[in-house]
CSV table of C-alpha atoms in Angstrom, one decimal:
chain,number,residue,atom,x,y,z
A,1,MET,CA,-165.2,55.2,172.0
A,2,GLY,CA,-165.9,57.4,169.0
A,3,ILE,CA,-165.0,57.1,165.3
A,4,ASN,CA,-162.2,59.6,165.8
A,5,THR,CA,-160.7,57.2,168.3
A,6,ILE,CA,-160.8,54.4,165.7
A,7,PHE,CA,-159.0,56.8,163.4
A,8,ASP,CA,-156.3,57.4,166.1
A,9,ILE,CA,-155.9,53.7,166.8
A,10,ALA,CA,-155.5,52.9,163.1
A,11,SER,CA,-153.1,55.8,162.6
A,12,SER,CA,-150.9,54.6,165.4
A,13,GLY,CA,-150.8,51.2,163.8
A,14,ILE,CA,-149.9,52.7,160.4
A,15,THR,CA,-147.2,54.9,162.0
A,16,ALA,CA,-145.7,52.0,164.1
A,17,ASN,CA,-145.6,49.5,161.3
A,18,ARG,CA,-144.2,52.1,158.9
A,19,LEU,CA,-141.3,52.7,161.3
A,20,ALA,CA,-140.9,48.9,161.7
A,21,ILE,CA,-140.7,48.6,157.9
A,22,GLU,CA,-138.1,51.4,157.8
A,23,VAL,CA,-136.0,49.6,160.5
A,24,THR,CA,-136.3,46.3,158.6
A,25,GLY,CA,-135.2,48.0,155.4
A,26,GLU,CA,-132.2,49.5,157.3
A,27,ASN,CA,-131.3,46.0,158.4
A,28,ILE,CA,-131.6,44.6,155.0
A,29,SER,CA,-129.6,47.4,153.4
A,30,ASN,CA,-126.8,46.9,155.9
A,31,VAL,CA,-126.6,43.1,155.7
A,32,ASN,CA,-123.0,43.4,154.4
A,33,THR,CA,-121.9,46.4,156.5
A,34,GLU,CA,-119.0,45.6,158.8
A,35,GLY,CA,-119.8,45.9,162.5
A,36,TYR,CA,-123.6,46.6,161.9
A,37,SER,CA,-125.9,45.2,164.6
A,38,ARG,CA,-129.4,44.4,163.5
A,39,GLN,CA,-132.1,46.5,165.1
A,40,ARG,CA,-135.7,45.7,166.1
A,41,VAL,CA,-138.7,47.8,166.9
A,42,VAL,CA,-140.2,47.4,170.4
A,43,MET,CA,-144.0,48.2,170.3
A,44,GLU,CA,-146.2,48.8,173.3
A,45,ASN,CA,-149.8,49.4,174.0
A,46,LYS,CA,-150.7,53.1,174.3
A,47,PRO,CA,-152.3,54.1,177.6
A,48,VAL,CA,-155.7,52.6,178.2
A,49,SER,CA,-158.8,55.0,178.2
A,50,THR,CA,-162.1,54.4,179.9
A,51,ALA,CA,-165.3,54.9,178.1
A,52,ASN,CA,-168.8,53.9,179.3
A,53,GLY,CA,-167.2,52.0,182.1
A,54,PHE,CA,-165.0,50.0,179.9
A,55,ALA,CA,-161.1,50.1,179.7
A,56,LEU,CA,-160.3,50.3,176.1
A,57,GLY,CA,-157.0,50.4,174.2
A,58,THR,CA,-155.9,53.5,172.3
A,59,GLY,CA,-153.5,51.9,169.8
A,60,VAL,CA,-149.8,51.2,169.7
A,61,GLU,CA,-146.7,53.2,170.1
A,62,ILE,CA,-142.9,52.7,169.5
A,63,ALA,CA,-141.2,52.2,172.9
A,64,ALA,CA,-137.7,51.8,171.4
A,65,VAL,CA,-135.5,50.8,168.5
A,66,GLN,CA,-133.1,48.3,170.1
A,67,ARG,CA,-129.7,47.0,168.9
A,68,SER,CA,-129.1,43.3,169.1
A,69,TYR,CA,-126.0,43.6,171.3
A,70,ASP,CA,-124.2,41.6,173.9
A,71,ASN,CA,-121.8,43.6,176.1
A,72,MET,CA,-120.1,40.6,177.6
A,73,LEU,CA,-119.5,39.1,174.1
A,74,GLN,CA,-118.0,42.5,173.0
A,75,LEU,CA,-115.6,42.4,176.0
A,76,GLN,CA,-114.6,38.9,175.1
A,77,LEU,CA,-114.0,39.8,171.5
A,78,VAL,CA,-111.8,42.7,172.5
A,79,ASN,CA,-109.6,40.5,174.7
A,80,ALA,CA,-109.5,37.7,172.2
A,81,ASN,CA,-108.5,40.0,169.3
A,82,SER,CA,-105.5,41.3,171.3
A,83,THR,CA,-104.4,37.8,172.3
A,84,TYR,CA,-104.7,36.4,168.8
A,85,GLN,CA,-102.9,39.3,167.0
A,86,GLU,CA,-100.1,39.1,169.6
A,87,SER,CA,-99.4,35.4,169.0
A,88,LEU,CA,-99.9,35.8,165.2
A,89,ALA,CA,-97.2,38.5,165.0
A,90,GLN,CA,-94.8,36.2,166.9
A,91,GLN,CA,-95.7,33.2,164.7
A,92,SER,CA,-95.1,35.1,161.5
A,93,ALA,CA,-91.6,36.1,162.7
A,94,LEU,CA,-90.7,32.6,164.0
A,95,GLU,CA,-91.8,31.1,160.7
A,96,GLN,CA,-89.3,33.4,159.0
A,97,ILE,CA,-86.5,32.5,161.4
A,98,GLU,CA,-87.0,28.7,161.6
A,99,PRO,CA,-85.9,27.9,158.0
A,100,SER,CA,-82.6,29.6,158.6
A,101,PHE,CA,-82.0,27.5,161.7
A,102,ASN,CA,-83.4,24.3,160.3
A,103,SER,CA,-79.9,23.6,159.0
A,104,LEU,CA,-78.6,20.3,160.2
A,105,THR,CA,-78.4,19.8,156.4
A,106,SER,CA,-75.3,20.0,154.2
A,107,ASP,CA,-75.3,23.8,154.0
A,108,GLY,CA,-76.2,24.7,157.6
A,109,LEU,CA,-74.0,26.1,160.4
A,110,GLY,CA,-73.9,22.8,162.2
A,111,THR,CA,-72.4,21.0,159.2
A,112,ALA,CA,-70.1,24.0,158.6
A,113,VAL,CA,-68.7,23.8,162.1
A,114,ALA,CA,-68.2,20.0,161.9
A,115,ASN,CA,-66.5,20.3,158.5
A,116,PHE,CA,-64.2,23.0,159.9
A,117,PHE,CA,-62.9,20.8,162.6
A,118,GLY,CA,-62.9,17.9,160.2
A,119,ALA,CA,-60.5,19.9,157.9
A,120,PHE,CA,-58.0,20.1,160.8
A,121,GLN,CA,-58.4,16.4,161.3
A,122,ASP,CA,-57.5,15.9,157.6
A,123,LEU,CA,-54.6,18.4,158.0
A,124,SER,CA,-53.2,16.2,160.8
A,125,VAL,CA,-52.8,13.4,158.4
A,126,ASN,CA,-50.6,15.6,156.1
A,127,PRO,CA,-49.6,18.7,158.1
A,128,SER,CA,-47.5,20.2,155.3
A,129,GLY,CA,-50.0,19.5,152.5
A,130,SER,CA,-51.0,22.6,150.6
A,131,ALA,CA,-54.3,21.1,149.6
A,132,GLU,CA,-55.2,20.2,153.1
A,133,ARG,CA,-54.2,23.7,154.3
A,134,GLN,CA,-56.2,25.4,151.7
A,135,ALA,CA,-59.2,23.1,152.7
A,136,VAL,CA,-58.9,24.4,156.3
A,137,LEU,CA,-59.1,28.0,155.0
A,138,THR,CA,-62.0,27.2,152.8
A,139,ARG,CA,-63.9,25.4,155.5
A,140,ALA,CA,-63.2,28.2,158.0
A,141,GLN,CA,-64.6,30.8,155.6
A,142,ILE,CA,-67.7,28.7,155.0
A,143,MET,CA,-68.3,28.5,158.7
A,144,VAL,CA,-67.8,32.2,159.1
A,145,ASP,CA,-70.2,32.9,156.3
A,146,SER,CA,-72.8,30.6,157.9
A,147,PHE,CA,-72.6,32.6,161.1
A,148,HIS,CA,-73.0,35.8,159.1
A,149,GLN,CA,-76.0,34.4,157.2
A,150,LEU,CA,-77.8,33.5,160.4
A,151,ASP,CA,-77.0,36.8,162.0
A,152,SER,CA,-78.2,38.6,158.9
A,153,SER,CA,-81.4,36.6,158.9
A,154,LEU,CA,-82.1,37.6,162.5
A,155,THR,CA,-81.2,41.2,161.8
A,156,SER,CA,-83.7,41.2,158.9
A,157,VAL,CA,-86.5,39.9,161.0
A,158,ALA,CA,-85.8,42.4,163.8
A,159,SER,CA,-85.5,45.3,161.3
A,160,THR,CA,-88.8,44.3,159.7
A,161,ALA,CA,-90.5,44.2,163.1
A,162,ASP,CA,-89.1,47.6,164.0
A,163,ASN,CA,-90.3,49.1,160.8
A,164,ASN,CA,-93.7,47.6,161.2
A,165,LEU,CA,-94.1,49.5,164.5
A,166,VAL,CA,-94.4,52.8,162.7
A,167,GLY,CA,-97.4,51.7,160.8
A,168,ILE,CA,-99.0,50.0,163.8
A,169,THR,CA,-98.8,53.0,166.0
A,170,ALA,CA,-100.2,55.2,163.2
A,171,GLU,CA,-103.2,52.8,162.9
A,172,VAL,CA,-103.7,53.0,166.7
A,173,THR,CA,-103.7,56.8,166.6
A,174,ASP,CA,-106.2,56.9,163.7
A,175,ASN,CA,-108.6,54.5,165.4
A,176,ALA,CA,-108.3,56.5,168.7
A,177,ARG,CA,-109.0,59.7,166.9
A,178,ASN,CA,-112.0,58.2,165.1
A,179,LEU,CA,-113.3,56.8,168.4
A,180,ALA,CA,-113.1,60.2,169.9
A,181,LEU,CA,-115.0,61.6,166.9
A,182,VAL,CA,-117.7,59.0,167.2
A,183,ASN,CA,-118.0,59.7,170.9
A,184,THR,CA,-118.6,63.4,170.0
A,185,GLN,CA,-121.3,62.4,167.6
A,186,ILE,CA,-123.0,60.1,170.1
A,187,LEU,CA,-123.2,63.0,172.6
A,188,ALA,CA,-124.6,65.3,169.9
A,189,THR,CA,-127.2,62.7,168.9
A,190,ASN,CA,-128.3,62.1,172.4
A,191,SER,CA,-128.6,65.8,173.1
A,192,VAL,CA,-131.5,66.1,170.6
A,193,GLY,CA,-133.1,62.8,171.5
A,194,GLY,CA,-131.9,61.0,168.4
A,195,ASN,CA,-131.2,57.3,167.8
A,196,ALA,CA,-127.5,56.6,168.2
A,197,ASN,CA,-127.6,52.9,167.5
A,198,GLU,CA,-125.5,53.0,164.4
A,199,LEU,CA,-123.0,55.3,166.1
A,200,LEU,CA,-122.8,52.7,168.9
A,201,ASP,CA,-122.0,50.1,166.2
A,202,GLN,CA,-119.2,52.3,164.9
A,203,ARG,CA,-117.9,52.7,168.5
A,204,ASP,CA,-117.8,49.0,169.1
A,205,LEU,CA,-116.2,48.3,165.8
A,206,LEU,CA,-113.4,50.8,166.6
A,207,LEU,CA,-112.9,49.2,170.0
A,208,ARG,CA,-112.4,45.8,168.3
A,209,LYS,CA,-110.0,47.3,165.7
A,210,LEU,CA,-108.0,49.0,168.5
A,211,SER,CA,-107.8,45.7,170.3
A,212,GLU,CA,-106.3,44.0,167.3
A,213,GLN,CA,-103.4,46.6,167.2
A,214,VAL,CA,-102.8,46.9,171.0
A,215,GLY,CA,-104.0,45.5,174.3
A,216,VAL,CA,-106.8,47.7,175.7
A,217,THR,CA,-109.4,47.9,178.4
A,218,TYR,CA,-112.4,50.1,178.0
A,219,SER,CA,-115.4,51.5,179.8
A,220,VAL,CA,-118.7,52.8,178.5
A,221,ALA,CA,-120.3,55.7,180.2
A,222,ASN,CA,-124.1,56.1,180.7
A,223,ASP,CA,-124.1,58.5,177.7
A,224,GLY,CA,-122.7,55.8,175.5
A,225,THR,CA,-119.2,57.2,175.0
A,226,ALA,CA,-116.3,54.8,175.4
A,227,SER,CA,-112.9,55.5,177.1
A,228,VAL,CA,-109.9,53.4,176.4
A,229,THR,CA,-106.8,52.5,178.5
A,230,LEU,CA,-103.8,50.8,177.1
A,231,ALA,CA,-102.7,47.5,178.7
A,232,GLY,CA,-99.6,49.4,180.0
A,233,GLY,CA,-101.9,51.8,181.9
A,234,ALA,CA,-101.8,54.9,179.8
A,235,GLN,CA,-105.1,56.6,178.8
A,236,LEU,CA,-105.6,56.5,175.1
A,237,VAL,CA,-109.2,57.8,174.7
A,238,SER,CA,-111.2,59.8,177.3
A,239,SER,CA,-114.7,60.4,175.9
A,240,THR,CA,-114.2,63.0,173.2
A,241,ARG,CA,-110.4,63.4,173.7
A,242,TYR,CA,-107.5,61.1,172.6
A,243,ALA,CA,-103.8,60.7,173.0
A,244,THR,CA,-101.3,60.1,170.2
A,245,LEU,CA,-99.2,57.0,169.8
A,246,TYR,CA,-96.0,57.4,167.8
A,247,THR,CA,-92.4,56.1,167.3
A,248,ASN,CA,-89.2,57.8,168.3
A,249,ALA,CA,-86.1,56.5,166.5
A,250,THR,CA,-83.1,56.3,169.0
A,251,GLY,CA,-79.9,54.4,169.6
A,252,ALA,CA,-77.3,52.7,167.4
A,253,PRO,CA,-78.4,50.8,165.6
A,254,VAL,CA,-81.5,52.9,165.4
A,255,THR,CA,-84.7,51.4,166.9
A,256,ASN,CA,-88.1,52.8,167.4
A,257,ASP,CA,-89.3,53.5,170.9
A,258,ILE,CA,-93.1,53.6,171.3
A,259,MET,CA,-94.2,56.9,172.8
A,260,ILE,CA,-97.6,58.3,173.8
A,261,SER,CA,-98.3,62.0,174.0
A,262,GLY,CA,-101.3,63.9,175.3
A,263,LEU,CA,-101.2,62.3,178.7
A,264,GLY,CA,-101.5,65.6,180.5
A,265,SER,CA,-104.2,67.3,178.5
A,266,PRO,CA,-105.6,65.0,175.8
A,267,PRO,CA,-106.8,67.1,172.8
A,268,PRO,CA,-110.3,67.0,171.4
A,269,ALA,CA,-111.1,64.7,168.5
A,270,ASN,CA,-110.3,67.3,165.8
A,271,ALA,CA,-106.9,68.2,167.1
A,272,PRO,CA,-103.6,66.3,167.5
A,273,ALA,CA,-101.9,65.8,170.9
A,274,THR,CA,-99.4,68.7,171.4
A,275,ASP,CA,-98.8,68.8,175.2
A,276,THR,CA,-95.3,68.1,176.4
A,277,LEU,CA,-96.2,65.3,178.8
A,278,VAL,CA,-95.2,62.1,177.1
A,279,GLY,CA,-94.5,58.5,178.2
A,280,THR,CA,-93.8,55.0,177.0
A,281,VAL,CA,-96.3,52.2,176.6
A,282,GLY,CA,-94.2,49.5,178.3
A,283,ASP,CA,-92.6,46.4,176.9
A,284,GLY,CA,-94.0,44.0,174.4
A,285,ALA,CA,-95.1,41.5,177.1
A,286,THR,CA,-97.5,44.0,178.7
A,287,VAL,CA,-98.5,46.0,175.6
A,288,GLY,CA,-100.4,43.2,173.9
A,289,GLY,CA,-102.0,43.0,170.4
A,290,LYS,CA,-100.1,43.2,167.2
A,291,LEU,CA,-98.0,46.0,168.6
A,292,GLY,CA,-97.0,44.0,171.7
A,293,GLY,CA,-96.3,40.9,169.6
A,294,THR,CA,-94.1,42.8,167.2
A,295,MET,CA,-92.2,44.4,170.0
A,296,GLU,CA,-91.6,41.0,171.6
A,297,VAL,CA,-90.1,39.8,168.3
A,298,ARG,CA,-87.7,42.7,168.1
A,299,ASP,CA,-86.8,42.9,171.8
A,300,SER,CA,-87.0,39.3,173.1
A,301,ILE,CA,-87.3,36.6,170.5
A,302,VAL,CA,-84.5,37.7,168.1
A,303,PRO,CA,-82.1,38.8,170.9
A,304,LYS,CA,-82.5,35.4,172.6
A,305,TYR,CA,-81.4,33.5,169.5
A,306,ARG,CA,-78.7,36.0,168.6
A,307,ALA,CA,-77.2,35.7,172.2
A,308,MET,CA,-76.9,32.0,171.7
A,309,LEU,CA,-75.3,32.4,168.3
A,310,ASP,CA,-72.9,35.0,169.7
A,311,GLU,CA,-72.0,32.7,172.6
A,312,MET,CA,-71.1,29.9,170.2
A,313,ALA,CA,-69.1,32.2,167.9
A,314,ASP,CA,-67.2,33.6,170.9
A,315,GLU,CA,-66.4,30.1,172.1
A,316,VAL,CA,-65.2,29.0,168.7
A,317,VAL,CA,-63.0,32.0,168.3
A,318,THR,CA,-61.6,31.9,171.8
A,319,GLN,CA,-60.8,28.2,171.9
A,320,VAL,CA,-59.3,28.0,168.4
A,321,ASN,CA,-57.2,31.1,168.8
A,322,THR,CA,-55.8,29.9,172.1
A,323,LEU,CA,-54.5,26.7,170.6
A,324,HIS,CA,-53.5,28.2,167.3
A,325,ALA,CA,-51.4,31.0,168.9
A,326,ALA,CA,-49.5,28.3,170.9
A,327,GLY,CA,-48.7,26.3,167.8
A,328,TYR,CA,-46.2,26.8,165.0
A,329,ALA,CA,-46.7,27.5,161.4
A,330,LEU,CA,-44.7,26.1,158.5
A,331,ASP,CA,-42.6,29.3,158.3
A,332,GLY,CA,-41.7,28.9,162.0
A,333,SER,CA,-43.8,31.7,163.3
A,334,THR,CA,-46.0,31.3,166.4
A,335,GLY,CA,-48.4,33.4,168.4
A,336,ASN,CA,-50.6,33.9,165.3
A,337,ASP,CA,-54.4,34.1,165.7
A,338,PHE,CA,-56.6,32.1,163.4
A,339,PHE,CA,-59.7,34.3,163.8
A,340,ASP,CA,-59.8,38.1,164.2
A,341,ALA,CA,-59.6,38.4,168.0
A,342,ALA,CA,-62.1,41.2,168.0
A,343,GLY,CA,-64.8,39.2,166.1
A,344,LEU,CA,-66.5,37.5,169.0
A,345,THR,CA,-70.1,37.6,167.7
A,346,SER,CA,-72.0,35.8,164.9
A,347,GLY,CA,-72.1,39.1,163.0
A,348,SER,CA,-68.4,40.0,163.4
A,349,ILE,CA,-66.6,36.7,163.4
A,350,ALA,CA,-63.8,36.7,160.7
A,351,LEU,CA,-60.5,35.1,159.8
A,352,ASP,CA,-57.5,37.0,161.0
A,353,ALA,CA,-56.2,39.4,158.3
A,354,GLY,CA,-52.7,37.9,158.4
A,355,LEU,CA,-53.8,34.3,158.1
A,356,SER,CA,-52.7,32.3,155.1
A,357,ALA,CA,-52.2,28.6,154.3
A,358,VAL,CA,-48.5,28.7,155.4
A,359,LYS,CA,-49.5,30.5,158.6
A,360,ILE,CA,-51.8,27.7,159.8
A,361,ALA,CA,-50.2,26.4,163.0
A,362,ALA,CA,-50.4,22.6,162.7
A,363,GLY,CA,-47.2,21.8,164.7
A,364,PHE,CA,-46.5,21.8,168.4
A,365,PRO,CA,-43.2,20.8,170.0
A,366,THR,CA,-43.3,17.5,171.9
A,367,ALA,CA,-40.7,15.2,173.5
A,368,THR,CA,-40.8,12.9,170.5
A,369,ASP,CA,-41.0,15.6,167.9
A,370,PRO,CA,-39.3,18.8,169.2
A,371,ALA,CA,-39.2,20.3,165.7
A,372,PRO,CA,-42.7,21.9,165.5
A,373,THR,CA,-42.3,23.0,161.9
A,374,SER,CA,-41.3,19.6,160.6
A,375,SER,CA,-43.5,18.2,157.8
A,376,GLY,CA,-44.7,15.4,160.1
A,377,ASN,CA,-45.6,17.4,163.2
A,378,ASN,CA,-49.4,17.4,163.5
A,379,GLU,CA,-49.8,17.9,167.3
A,380,ASN,CA,-51.5,21.3,167.1
A,381,ALA,CA,-53.8,20.3,164.2
A,382,LEU,CA,-55.0,17.3,166.3
A,383,LYS,CA,-55.6,19.6,169.3
A,384,ILE,CA,-57.7,21.9,167.2
A,385,ALA,CA,-59.5,19.0,165.5
A,386,ASN,CA,-60.4,17.6,169.0
A,387,LEU,CA,-62.2,20.9,169.9
A,388,GLY,CA,-65.0,19.7,167.7
A,389,SER,CA,-65.8,16.8,170.1
A,390,THR,CA,-64.9,18.7,173.4
A,391,SER,CA,-67.6,20.0,175.7
A,392,PHE,CA,-67.6,23.6,176.9
A,393,ALA,CA,-69.5,25.5,179.5
A,394,PHE,CA,-72.3,27.3,177.7
A,395,SER,CA,-75.2,29.2,179.3
A,396,THR,CA,-77.5,26.2,178.7
A,397,GLY,CA,-75.0,23.8,180.2
A,398,SER,CA,-72.0,21.7,179.1
A,399,ALA,CA,-72.1,20.8,175.4
A,400,THR,CA,-70.0,20.3,172.3
A,401,PHE,CA,-70.3,22.9,169.6
A,402,GLY,CA,-72.5,20.5,167.6
A,403,ASN,CA,-74.7,19.7,170.5
A,404,PHE,CA,-75.1,23.3,171.5
A,405,TYR,CA,-76.1,24.3,168.0
A,406,SER,CA,-78.5,21.4,167.8
A,407,SER,CA,-80.1,22.6,171.0
A,408,LEU,CA,-80.5,26.0,169.5
A,409,VAL,CA,-82.2,24.6,166.4
A,410,SER,CA,-84.4,22.5,168.6
A,411,GLN,CA,-85.3,25.6,170.7
A,412,VAL,CA,-86.3,27.5,167.6
A,413,GLY,CA,-88.4,24.6,166.5
A,414,VAL,CA,-90.1,24.2,169.8
A,415,ASP,CA,-90.8,27.9,170.1
A,416,THR,CA,-92.2,28.0,166.6
A,417,GLU,CA,-94.5,25.0,167.1
A,418,GLY,CA,-95.6,26.3,170.5
A,419,THR,CA,-96.5,29.7,169.1
A,420,GLN,CA,-98.3,28.0,166.1
A,421,ASN,CA,-100.4,25.9,168.6
A,422,VAL,CA,-101.2,29.0,170.7
A,423,THR,CA,-102.2,31.0,167.6
A,424,THR,CA,-104.4,28.1,166.3
A,425,GLN,CA,-106.1,27.9,169.7
A,426,ASN,CA,-106.6,31.7,169.8
A,427,ALA,CA,-107.9,31.7,166.2
A,428,ALA,CA,-110.4,28.9,167.0
A,429,PHE,CA,-111.7,30.8,170.1
A,430,LEU,CA,-111.9,34.1,168.2
A,431,LYS,CA,-113.8,32.3,165.4
A,432,GLN,CA,-116.2,30.9,167.9
A,433,LEU,CA,-116.8,34.4,169.4
A,434,ASN,CA,-117.4,35.9,166.0
A,435,ALA,CA,-119.8,33.2,165.2
A,436,LEU,CA,-121.7,34.0,168.4
A,437,ARG,CA,-121.7,37.7,167.5
A,438,ALA,CA,-123.0,36.9,164.0
A,439,SER,CA,-125.8,34.8,165.5
A,440,ASN,CA,-126.6,37.5,168.1
A,441,SER,CA,-126.1,40.7,166.1
A,442,GLU,CA,-125.7,40.3,162.4
A,443,VAL,CA,-128.6,40.6,159.9
A,444,SER,CA,-130.4,37.4,158.8
A,445,LEU,CA,-132.0,38.1,155.4
A,446,ASP,CA,-134.6,35.3,155.9
A,447,GLU,CA,-135.6,36.7,159.2
A,448,GLU,CA,-135.9,40.3,157.9
A,449,LEU,CA,-137.9,39.2,154.9
A,450,LEU,CA,-140.4,37.5,157.2
A,451,ASN,CA,-140.5,40.6,159.4
A,452,LEU,CA,-141.1,42.7,156.3
A,453,THR,CA,-144.1,40.6,155.3
A,454,ARG,CA,-145.5,40.7,158.9
A,455,TYR,CA,-145.1,44.5,159.2
A,456,GLN,CA,-146.5,45.0,155.7
A,457,ARG,CA,-149.6,43.0,156.5
A,458,ALA,CA,-150.1,44.9,159.8
A,459,PHE,CA,-149.7,48.2,157.9
A,460,GLN,CA,-152.3,47.0,155.4
A,461,GLY,CA,-154.6,46.0,158.2
A,462,SER,CA,-154.4,49.4,159.9
A,463,ALA,CA,-155.1,51.0,156.6
A,464,LYS,CA,-158.2,48.9,156.2
A,465,VAL,CA,-159.3,50.0,159.6
A,466,VAL,CA,-158.9,53.6,158.4
A,467,ASN,CA,-161.1,52.7,155.4
A,468,ALA,CA,-163.7,51.1,157.7
A,469,ALA,CA,-163.7,54.2,159.9
A,470,THR,CA,-164.1,56.4,156.9
A,471,ASP,CA,-167.1,54.4,155.7
A,472,MET,CA,-168.6,54.6,159.2
A,473,LEU,CA,-168.1,58.4,159.2
A,474,ASP,CA,-169.7,58.7,155.8
A,475,ILE,CA,-172.7,56.7,157.0
A,476,VAL,CA,-173.1,59.0,160.0
A,477,LEU,CA,-172.7,62.1,158.0
A,478,GLY,CA,-175.3,60.7,155.5
A,479,MET,CA,-177.8,60.2,158.3
A,480,VAL,CA,-177.3,63.8,159.4
A,481,ARG,CA,-178.1,65.0,155.9
């Protein structure tokens, strides 16, 4: 081994530790960068040489600059993100709905229905009383308004969810396009033998962001590019090409269908999808993520509660109108509806346009009181009052109006609590996964500062070897002189 070999060995140490210091500095500077994975330098002995019968080392070389990365953990994070965001979207909507239904109080629908039938009970005590008749009209309108208020609350939640779909689909498309761009950059970097670690970090971050918005599965090719498939089966990103997710307003009332274009020929990352082959992403239960959860709010949760409200409104209108039309009003008329016969939903229920205090049919002819319009005839008022305690066949089983509404309120409460519990569990699991990722991949300043000191000392040591070799060379040259 000659002096030149010593120079080469020391130079390799200087080069390797300089690069290690650069990587450490990169880690430190990105300590607060979202999605950044810390990197480490892998050093190896350079090939051994033989001199004078001895196998001697020739220095050190950089084998690789590795990311601290766990592929299985990334996969779990992608799945957990989708599950959490889906339940969170449902929880947010249910927490808006529940206060409207939490109304077994004095101003709720349950009380309004009970007071309405109670007003007919009061009317039966004094069938010709103007105050009692006016009370029936007032209580009836309060009940109608309560139905409308609940219907309006559900409409508002569904409308908000529908409007949110526009922004969510735009975010999905943006992230898909950005992923296709990153894939393009990864290929370009690999083609010149560059280090694509930070591009791979961007790729993984985009996958996690996509999974928050919509359920996805993904695959990573040997070249480092990622392809993404929606939970419904449509291809969203294929290497450097991507499809476009968008909304299409249809129907009456207008709602947003979720469409995907670019299925036939996905465009490159720098161009939008323009091909004519389009499809839908499926229903909320299969879509997943915030998009799926929001679709479930609009298409499943709100319609379920509205159907129960409509069923109750329909039964109230039908039962009261049937009895009221058979009775007689103070002016002797009969066959009069109490409610508008066409208003059979919670949003359309209304008092009949021709109804007035004098038109309320409190009387009904009996053997003991054949004069249905007499001041003391209360038979029909009693019949209508008794509807409040009569059980009817609802979709959930036989129940009184009060019990049916109580079961609806309970259902909303159970659904809300159940979703809150699921969201809490999902959040805890996601927090645990993020903590594992932080431990595995994020930068520790304490560790990096220790590494910096270690590499700095090694650099200084290699520099001293250069100085020693220089002194040796000077001595040799001096001997020659």
